[in-house]
Amino acid sequence: MKKLLPAIFLIAFIINAKSQTNLYENPQFDDIAKTHKSIAITPFKTQVKLRPKQMKDMTSEQLDRIEKSEGEGIQTAMYSWFLKRKKRGDMQTIEIQDPKATTALLNKKDINYTNISNYTPQELAEILGVDAVISGDFETDKPMSEGASIALGLLVGFWGSTNSAVINMSVHNAEDGVLLWNYNKKVKGGMGSSSEDLINILMRKASRRLSYTKS
């Protein structure tokens, strides 16, 4: 029965979810993307909106750790998504920086999850040595990453799939900081049981307009 739960959540999402999507694509994205050789994905700034009753059983520091874990989970899931597309030959020849390398390079400049918003995508791209940076925000009722879900479950006894989520993703050009692509999607309903499931669902249609991937 446990093995069936992820599939049930995914089916519930596809059938019952109410979604709202906004997609922006820079008219020059295709031409600019052809010059790119490497991209990096930064941790997504995350907000986990808990009910007041749940917040009574945890400190702000504990919530901060959960949100950080969730943001890093989305980053890792995006990295995995790109690697799979590259392996299948569905992407142009481009290197995707390992999140571990991204974290190490940022740490050397004293940049972390807490203060990364103080830096522009152009500044981050220069530090990371890439041609473009993928960044974003994620808002959810319940965390999707395994570490954050377990932590939340242990703290407040709260388990289960996410009921609603809003993800906002952007691709910025390193050379001039120009926004090349933005994807904002709000979903409600039963969803996948992990960050990777969520990214796979959200990117299914959006990737067709992402210049790094082949149609």
Short mmCIF file of N, CA and C in Angstrom, two decimals, residues 51 140-142 144 158 160-165 187-191:
data_model
loop_
_atom_site.label_atom_id
_atom_site.label_comp_id
_atom_site.label_asym_id
_atom_site.label_seq_id
_atom_site.Cartn_x
_atom_site.Cartn_y
_atom_site.Cartn_z
N ARG A 51 -0.17 26.51 9.98
CA ARG A 51 -1.28 27.05 10.75
C ARG A 51 -0.80 27.46 12.14
N THR A 140 4.62 27.04 0.17
CA THR A 140 3.86 25.80 0.32
C THR A 140 3.21 25.70 1.69
N ASP A 141 2.15 24.91 1.78
CA ASP A 141 1.50 24.65 3.06
C ASP A 141 2.25 23.59 3.86
N LYS A 142 2.83 22.64 3.13
CA LYS A 142 3.55 21.54 3.75
C LYS A 142 4.81 21.27 2.92
N MET A 144 7.90 19.56 0.84
CA MET A 144 7.96 18.42 -0.06
C MET A 144 9.24 17.61 0.10
N PHE A 158 2.78 16.28 11.94
CA PHE A 158 2.02 16.67 10.75
C PHE A 158 2.61 16.02 9.52
N GLY A 160 1.82 14.16 5.39
CA GLY A 160 0.89 14.16 4.27
C GLY A 160 1.39 14.95 3.09
N SER A 161 0.64 14.93 2.01
CA SER A 161 1.04 15.60 0.79
C SER A 161 0.71 17.08 0.87
N THR A 162 1.35 17.86 0.00
CA THR A 162 1.11 19.29 -0.03
C THR A 162 -0.28 19.58 -0.60
N ASN A 163 -0.99 20.52 0.02
CA ASN A 163 -2.31 20.91 -0.46
C ASN A 163 -2.23 22.04 -1.47
N SER A 164 -1.28 22.94 -1.30
CA SER A 164 -1.15 24.03 -2.25
C SER A 164 0.30 24.49 -2.30
N ALA A 165 0.67 25.04 -3.43
CA ALA A 165 2.04 25.51 -3.60
C ALA A 165 2.10 26.56 -4.70
N VAL A 187 -0.59 25.85 -7.76
CA VAL A 187 -1.32 24.58 -7.88
C VAL A 187 -2.00 24.25 -6.57
N LYS A 188 -3.15 23.60 -6.66
CA LYS A 188 -3.87 23.14 -5.49
C LYS A 188 -4.36 21.73 -5.74
N GLY A 189 -4.33 20.91 -4.69
CA GLY A 189 -4.79 19.54 -4.83
C GLY A 189 -3.74 18.58 -4.35
N GLY A 190 -4.01 17.29 -4.41
CA GLY A 190 -3.02 16.29 -4.02
C GLY A 190 -1.84 16.37 -4.96
N MET A 191 -0.62 16.27 -4.42
CA MET A 191 0.57 16.41 -5.24
C MET A 191 1.54 15.27 -4.99
#
